[in-house]
C-alpha positions as a LaTeX table, in Angstrom:
\begin{tabular}{lrrr}
\hline
Residue & $x$ (\AA) & $y$ (\AA) & $z$ (\AA) \\
\hline
Met1 & 7.37 & 21.23 & $-7.01$ \\
Arg2 & 7.22 & 20.45 & $-3.50$ \\
Pro3 & 9.02 & 17.29 & $-1.72$ \\
Ala4 & 7.39 & 14.25 & $-1.91$ \\
Glu5 & 5.90 & 13.30 & 2.18 \\
Thr6 & 7.07 & 9.93 & 2.81 \\
Val7 & 5.38 & 7.37 & 4.46 \\
Leu8 & 6.96 & 3.64 & 6.01 \\
Ser9 & 5.05 & 0.87 & 6.01 \\
Gln10 & 4.76 & $-1.24$ & 9.42 \\
Gly11 & 5.20 & $-4.12$ & 6.99 \\
Ser12 & 9.08 & $-3.77$ & 7.40 \\
Phe13 & 8.86 & $-3.60$ & 11.34 \\
Leu14 & 6.22 & $-6.30$ & 12.64 \\
His15 & 9.12 & $-7.42$ & 15.23 \\
Leu16 & 8.13 & $-3.93$ & 16.72 \\
Asp17 & 5.53 & $-2.96$ & 19.08 \\
Thr18 & 3.54 & 0.01 & 17.31 \\
Gly19 & 4.89 & 2.86 & 19.77 \\
Glu20 & 8.07 & 1.68 & 18.87 \\
Phe21 & 7.59 & 1.77 & 15.09 \\
Ala22 & 5.88 & 4.97 & 15.24 \\
Leu23 & 9.13 & 6.40 & 16.97 \\
Ala24 & 11.64 & 5.12 & 14.92 \\
Ala25 & 9.35 & 6.56 & 12.06 \\
Ala26 & 9.51 & 9.69 & 13.42 \\
Asp27 & 13.07 & 9.92 & 14.16 \\
Ala28 & 14.26 & 8.81 & 10.47 \\
Gly29 & 12.21 & 11.92 & 9.47 \\
Phe30 & 9.34 & 10.29 & 7.91 \\
Asp31 & 6.26 & 11.96 & 7.44 \\
Ala32 & 3.53 & 9.42 & 8.45 \\
Leu33 & 2.88 & 6.08 & 8.85 \\
Ala34 & 1.07 & 2.90 & 6.63 \\
Val35 & $-0.34$ & 1.11 & 10.16 \\
Trp36 & $-0.90$ & $-2.79$ & 9.25 \\
Arg37 & $-4.00$ & $-4.21$ & 10.97 \\
Gln38 & $-2.50$ & $-7.63$ & 11.56 \\
Ala39 & 0.79 & $-6.64$ & 13.00 \\
Pro40 & 1.29 & $-8.30$ & 16.15 \\
Gly41 & 2.05 & $-5.10$ & 17.98 \\
Tyr42 & $-1.22$ & $-3.38$ & 16.99 \\
Arg43 & $-3.55$ & $-2.72$ & 19.71 \\
Gly44 & $-6.55$ & $-1.06$ & 18.36 \\
Ala45 & $-7.06$ & 2.53 & 16.37 \\
Arg46 & $-7.30$ & 4.56 & 19.92 \\
Ala47 & $-3.62$ & 3.25 & 20.82 \\
Thr48 & $-2.31$ & 3.47 & 17.72 \\
Ala49 & $-3.40$ & 6.86 & 17.09 \\
Asn50 & $-1.83$ & 7.92 & 20.50 \\
Ala51 & 1.41 & 5.98 & 19.98 \\
Ala52 & 1.36 & 8.51 & 16.69 \\
Ala53 & 0.49 & 11.09 & 18.22 \\
Gln54 & 3.32 & 10.90 & 20.96 \\
Ala55 & 5.64 & 10.19 & 18.70 \\
Gly56 & 4.81 & 13.32 & 16.40 \\
Ile57 & 3.64 & 11.47 & 13.07 \\
Arg58 & 0.47 & 11.05 & 11.66 \\
Val59 & $-1.11$ & 7.43 & 10.09 \\
Asp60 & $-1.60$ & 7.92 & 5.92 \\
Thr61 & $-2.56$ & 4.58 & 5.46 \\
Leu62 & $-4.44$ & 1.62 & 7.41 \\
Cys63 & $-3.44$ & $-1.74$ & 5.91 \\
Arg64 & $-5.00$ & $-4.17$ & 5.27 \\
Gly65 & $-8.92$ & $-4.12$ & 5.31 \\
Gly66 & $-8.80$ & $-7.99$ & 5.21 \\
Phe67 & $-10.35$ & $-9.66$ & 2.38 \\
Leu68 & $-13.06$ & $-7.81$ & 0.62 \\
Asp69 & $-15.54$ & $-10.58$ & 0.12 \\
Arg70 & $-19.14$ & $-10.94$ & 1.09 \\
Ala71 & $-17.48$ & $-13.49$ & 3.49 \\
Gly72 & $-15.56$ & $-10.64$ & 5.41 \\
His73 & $-17.84$ & $-7.68$ & 5.71 \\
Glu74 & $-18.25$ & $-7.26$ & 9.18 \\
Glu75 & $-14.34$ & $-7.42$ & 9.24 \\
Thr76 & $-14.73$ & $-4.95$ & 6.52 \\
Leu77 & $-16.38$ & $-2.31$ & 8.57 \\
Arg78 & $-14.60$ & $-2.29$ & 11.60 \\
Ala79 & $-11.68$ & $-1.57$ & 9.15 \\
Ile80 & $-13.34$ & 1.21 & 8.10 \\
Gly81 & $-14.04$ & 2.40 & 11.59 \\
Glu82 & $-10.45$ & 2.00 & 12.58 \\
Ala83 & $-9.37$ & 4.17 & 9.81 \\
Ala84 & $-11.45$ & 7.12 & 10.56 \\
Glu85 & $-10.38$ & 7.00 & 14.23 \\
Leu86 & $-6.95$ & 6.74 & 12.82 \\
Gly87 & $-7.49$ & 9.89 & 10.45 \\
Ala88 & $-5.90$ & 7.75 & 7.77 \\
Gly89 & $-7.75$ & 8.54 & 4.45 \\
Val90 & $-7.02$ & 5.15 & 2.67 \\
Leu91 & $-7.83$ & 2.05 & 3.86 \\
Val92 & $-5.93$ & $-0.88$ & 1.64 \\
Val93 & $-7.90$ & $-4.16$ & 0.99 \\
Ile94 & $-7.10$ & $-7.39$ & $-0.48$ \\
Ala95 & $-9.38$ & $-7.52$ & $-3.09$ \\
Gly96 & $-11.88$ & $-10.55$ & $-3.05$ \\
Pro97 & $-11.77$ & $-14.10$ & $-1.53$ \\
Pro98 & $-8.79$ & $-16.04$ & $-0.39$ \\
Arg99 & $-8.02$ & $-19.06$ & $-2.62$ \\
Pro100 & $-10.15$ & $-17.80$ & $-5.74$ \\
Ala101 & $-11.38$ & $-21.24$ & $-7.38$ \\
Asp102 & $-13.29$ & $-19.37$ & $-9.76$ \\
Pro103 & $-11.99$ & $-15.72$ & $-10.97$ \\
Arg104 & $-15.76$ & $-14.94$ & $-12.51$ \\
Ala105 & $-17.56$ & $-15.30$ & $-9.30$ \\
Ala106 & $-14.68$ & $-14.32$ & $-7.56$ \\
Gly107 & $-15.11$ & $-11.08$ & $-9.64$ \\
Ala108 & $-18.77$ & $-10.64$ & $-8.45$ \\
Asp109 & $-18.19$ & $-11.21$ & $-5.01$ \\
Leu110 & $-15.58$ & $-8.25$ & $-4.77$ \\
His111 & $-18.21$ & $-5.97$ & $-6.73$ \\
Ala112 & $-20.74$ & $-7.46$ & $-3.89$ \\
Ala113 & $-18.66$ & $-6.58$ & $-1.24$ \\
Leu114 & $-17.61$ & $-3.09$ & $-2.44$ \\
Asp115 & $-21.64$ & $-2.76$ & $-2.22$ \\
Leu116 & $-22.20$ & $-3.71$ & 0.81 \\
Ala117 & $-18.73$ & $-1.69$ & 2.03 \\
Leu118 & $-19.43$ & 1.67 & $-0.04$ \\
Pro119 & $-21.95$ & 3.61 & 2.10 \\
Ala120 & $-19.76$ & 3.03 & 5.14 \\
Ala121 & $-16.41$ & 4.67 & 3.18 \\
Glu122 & $-18.07$ & 7.12 & 2.11 \\
Arg123 & $-19.77$ & 8.35 & 6.05 \\
Ala124 & $-16.34$ & 7.96 & 7.61 \\
Gly125 & $-14.53$ & 9.38 & 4.77 \\
Val126 & $-12.54$ & 6.95 & 3.98 \\
Val127 & $-11.28$ & 5.48 & 0.23 \\
Ile128 & $-11.27$ & 2.02 & $-0.23$ \\
Ala129 & $-8.00$ & 1.05 & $-1.88$ \\
Leu130 & $-7.74$ & $-1.81$ & $-4.22$ \\
Glu131 & $-4.26$ & $-3.50$ & $-4.34$ \\
Pro132 & $-3.65$ & $-5.38$ & $-7.67$ \\
Phe133 & $-1.23$ & $-8.05$ & $-6.74$ \\
His134 & 1.04 & $-9.74$ & $-8.60$ \\
Pro135 & $-0.07$ & $-12.72$ & $-11.08$ \\
Val136 & 2.20 & $-15.41$ & $-8.99$ \\
Leu137 & $-0.32$ & $-14.63$ & $-6.14$ \\
Ala138 & $-3.43$ & $-15.49$ & $-7.99$ \\
Ala139 & $-3.96$ & $-18.78$ & $-6.46$ \\
Asp140 & $-3.92$ & $-17.74$ & $-2.61$ \\
Arg141 & $-3.88$ & $-14.32$ & $-2.33$ \\
Ser142 & $-6.20$ & $-12.39$ & $-4.81$ \\
Trp143 & $-8.01$ & $-12.57$ & $-7.55$ \\
Leu144 & $-7.11$ & $-8.97$ & $-8.75$ \\
Val145 & $-3.78$ & $-9.33$ & $-10.34$ \\
Thr146 & $-3.41$ & $-6.78$ & $-13.17$ \\
Leu147 & $-3.95$ & $-3.32$ & $-12.90$ \\
Ala148 & $-5.99$ & $-3.25$ & $-15.68$ \\
Gln149 & $-8.80$ & $-5.22$ & $-13.64$ \\
Ala150 & $-8.33$ & $-2.92$ & $-10.59$ \\
Val151 & $-9.19$ & $-0.03$ & $-12.77$ \\
Asp152 & $-12.46$ & $-1.73$ & $-14.43$ \\
Val153 & $-13.40$ & $-2.49$ & $-10.53$ \\
Ala154 & $-12.99$ & 0.96 & $-9.50$ \\
Glu155 & $-14.56$ & 2.81 & $-12.58$ \\
Glu156 & $-17.66$ & 0.67 & $-12.38$ \\
Phe157 & $-18.02$ & 2.03 & $-8.94$ \\
Asp158 & $-17.14$ & 5.48 & $-10.14$ \\
Ser159 & $-16.78$ & 6.84 & $-6.15$ \\
Pro160 & $-14.09$ & 8.84 & $-4.58$ \\
His161 & $-14.43$ & 6.58 & $-2.01$ \\
Val162 & $-13.16$ & 3.71 & $-4.52$ \\
Gly163 & $-9.32$ & 4.17 & $-5.27$ \\
Leu164 & $-6.47$ & 2.27 & $-5.92$ \\
Ala165 & $-3.06$ & 1.33 & $-3.90$ \\
Val166 & $-0.41$ & 0.92 & $-6.62$ \\
Asp167 & 2.69 & $-0.81$ & $-5.82$ \\
Ser168 & 5.64 & $-0.94$ & $-7.65$ \\
Tyr169 & 6.63 & $-5.03$ & $-6.62$ \\
His170 & 3.37 & $-6.19$ & $-7.93$ \\
Leu171 & 2.83 & $-3.81$ & $-11.10$ \\
Trp172 & 6.68 & $-3.25$ & $-12.46$ \\
Trp173 & 6.53 & $-5.88$ & $-15.07$ \\
Asp174 & 2.87 & $-4.99$ & $-16.66$ \\
Pro175 & 3.38 & $-3.79$ & $-20.37$ \\
Arg176 & 0.63 & $-1.67$ & $-20.51$ \\
Leu177 & 2.18 & $-0.17$ & $-16.70$ \\
Ala178 & 2.34 & 3.54 & $-18.50$ \\
Ala179 & $-1.29$ & 3.28 & $-20.16$ \\
Gly180 & $-2.67$ & 1.52 & $-17.11$ \\
Leu181 & $-1.62$ & 4.27 & $-14.75$ \\
Arg182 & $-3.06$ & 7.47 & $-16.87$ \\
Arg183 & $-6.19$ & 5.44 & $-16.95$ \\
Ala184 & $-6.13$ & 5.22 & $-13.04$ \\
Gly185 & $-5.82$ & 8.86 & $-12.59$ \\
His186 & $-7.34$ & 10.44 & $-9.96$ \\
Arg187 & $-8.48$ & 6.84 & $-8.07$ \\
Ile188 & $-4.90$ & 6.33 & $-7.25$ \\
Ala189 & $-4.83$ & 6.70 & $-3.67$ \\
Ala190 & $-1.68$ & 5.65 & $-2.44$ \\
Val191 & 1.74 & 4.75 & $-4.12$ \\
Gln192 & 3.84 & 1.46 & $-2.42$ \\
Leu193 & 7.45 & 1.65 & $-3.34$ \\
Ala194 & 10.00 & $-2.19$ & $-3.26$ \\
Asp195 & 12.68 & $-3.26$ & $-6.00$ \\
Trp196 & 12.06 & $-6.32$ & $-7.37$ \\
Val197 & 15.29 & $-8.55$ & $-6.39$ \\
Val198 & 16.53 & $-10.98$ & $-8.62$ \\
Pro199 & 16.09 & $-14.29$ & $-6.18$ \\
Glu200 & 18.03 & $-17.72$ & $-6.02$ \\
Pro201 & 16.77 & $-20.36$ & $-8.08$ \\
Gly202 & 13.61 & $-21.81$ & $-6.59$ \\
Arg203 & 12.69 & $-18.95$ & $-4.41$ \\
Leu204 & 10.33 & $-16.19$ & $-4.90$ \\
Pro205 & 11.88 & $-13.03$ & $-4.80$ \\
Pro206 & 12.47 & $-10.72$ & $-2.14$ \\
Arg207 & 11.58 & $-7.22$ & $-2.11$ \\
Gly208 & 14.25 & $-4.94$ & $-2.07$ \\
Leu209 & 15.28 & $-1.46$ & $-1.33$ \\
Pro210 & 14.76 & 1.46 & $-4.21$ \\
Gly211 & 18.22 & 1.08 & $-6.08$ \\
Glu212 & 18.96 & $-2.56$ & $-5.82$ \\
Gly213 & 16.87 & $-4.75$ & $-8.06$ \\
Ala214 & 15.27 & $-4.60$ & $-11.38$ \\
Ile215 & 12.71 & $-1.67$ & $-11.41$ \\
Pro216 & 13.12 & 1.96 & $-11.65$ \\
Leu217 & 11.63 & 3.34 & $-9.71$ \\
Gly218 & 12.12 & 6.82 & $-10.32$ \\
Asp219 & 9.86 & 5.74 & $-13.81$ \\
Phe220 & 7.44 & 4.22 & $-11.98$ \\
Val221 & 6.91 & 7.22 & $-9.54$ \\
Lys222 & 7.10 & 9.66 & $-12.33$ \\
Leu223 & 4.03 & 8.07 & $-14.34$ \\
Thr224 & 2.43 & 8.12 & $-11.42$ \\
Arg225 & 2.47 & 11.69 & $-11.02$ \\
Glu226 & 2.31 & 12.30 & $-14.81$ \\
Ala227 & $-1.46$ & 10.41 & $-14.18$ \\
Gly228 & $-2.24$ & 13.13 & $-11.56$ \\
Tyr229 & $-0.85$ & 11.61 & $-7.92$ \\
Glu230 & 0.18 & 14.36 & $-6.00$ \\
Gly231 & $-0.12$ & 12.39 & $-2.38$ \\
Ala232 & 2.38 & 10.54 & $-0.10$ \\
Leu233 & 5.10 & 8.12 & $-1.49$ \\
Glu234 & 5.15 & 4.91 & 0.77 \\
Ile235 & 8.26 & 2.48 & 1.24 \\
Glu236 & 6.82 & $-1.22$ & 1.80 \\
Val237 & 10.19 & $-3.42$ & 2.07 \\
Leu238 & 8.98 & $-6.78$ & 3.63 \\
Gly239 & 11.75 & $-9.59$ & 5.04 \\
Asp240 & 13.53 & $-10.70$ & 7.67 \\
Arg241 & 16.85 & $-8.31$ & 6.07 \\
Val242 & 15.29 & $-4.60$ & 7.52 \\
Arg243 & 13.85 & $-6.48$ & 10.57 \\
Ser244 & 17.62 & $-7.38$ & 11.57 \\
Leu245 & 18.79 & $-3.92$ & 11.91 \\
Pro246 & 17.95 & $-1.78$ & 14.94 \\
Pro247 & 15.21 & $-0.05$ & 14.13 \\
Leu248 & 16.29 & 3.55 & 13.80 \\
Glu249 & 19.36 & 2.43 & 11.38 \\
Ala250 & 16.39 & 0.11 & 9.70 \\
Ala251 & 13.84 & 3.36 & 9.02 \\
Arg252 & 16.85 & 6.12 & 8.34 \\
Ser253 & 18.09 & 3.65 & 5.30 \\
Leu254 & 14.55 & 3.50 & 4.08 \\
Lys255 & 14.35 & 6.99 & 4.39 \\
Thr256 & 17.50 & 7.28 & 2.21 \\
Ala257 & 16.45 & 5.20 & $-0.46$ \\
Leu258 & 12.72 & 6.39 & $-0.59$ \\
Asp259 & 14.42 & 10.08 & $-1.04$ \\
His260 & 16.43 & 9.42 & $-3.70$ \\
Thr261 & 14.30 & 7.86 & $-5.47$ \\
Ala262 & 11.59 & 10.75 & $-5.06$ \\
Val263 & 14.26 & 13.04 & $-6.18$ \\
Gly264 & 15.55 & 10.50 & $-9.31$ \\
Ala265 & 11.71 & 11.17 & $-10.41$ \\
Glu266 & 11.55 & 15.04 & $-10.37$ \\
Glu267 & 15.24 & 14.71 & $-12.29$ \\
Gly268 & 14.16 & 12.24 & $-14.52$ \\
Thr269 & 16.86 & 9.49 & $-13.58$ \\
His270 & 15.69 & 5.84 & $-12.89$ \\
Ala271 & 16.54 & 5.60 & $-9.44$ \\
\hline
\end{tabular}
């Protein structure tokens, strides 16, 4: 089995401009970038493509396409165009309207938004990847908070341009994770990795480097491979801890942790 390609999320480096981020990722040995449109240093698709080319690294994923609802249709179309210009085959979106008061209405809104956006994604050759979040975020972030929900939506559209972004931080708790990933199968368009660190009382759990928390990440990656996913592995560790380090040191630490997880998945260990 060939080594997995590795992707570094810009979410870990929101304090850097995109050029600095791209250089740190390339120097640390990453194969590709997951670019964040909401990053303060994001200067649009053309400038980002130039920065990546100068660093000698490609863009794998564009995150995020905003809230995928009817009200955000024009923003979604812009994001699809930017993903195509960057050469990113995957656009990760937040599924449905923010702060969904009525789950059924939010689901209908998501379906309508996908209907509107799908023709543009097909023309651009971009996969719209729905990312199910952790249920703790259901009230203010996304209606889509289980893997089963996300697969339901993708199956209803049955298009190669509607896929899933599966994030270990959001999904690891699910007692039906293995069955859900098998069901997702070829629809998995991106795999994002971070650990779940047990927090101090009264605080939300932070994302940790692989191996620092409760998630058997090697098993998580192995399940995605068994489901048919053959793409790159992205590390997405958010928070001040990574940002407090010099960029290259931080990127190298993330690369080492991701490589260790990938090897653990191949060898069947829990790393």
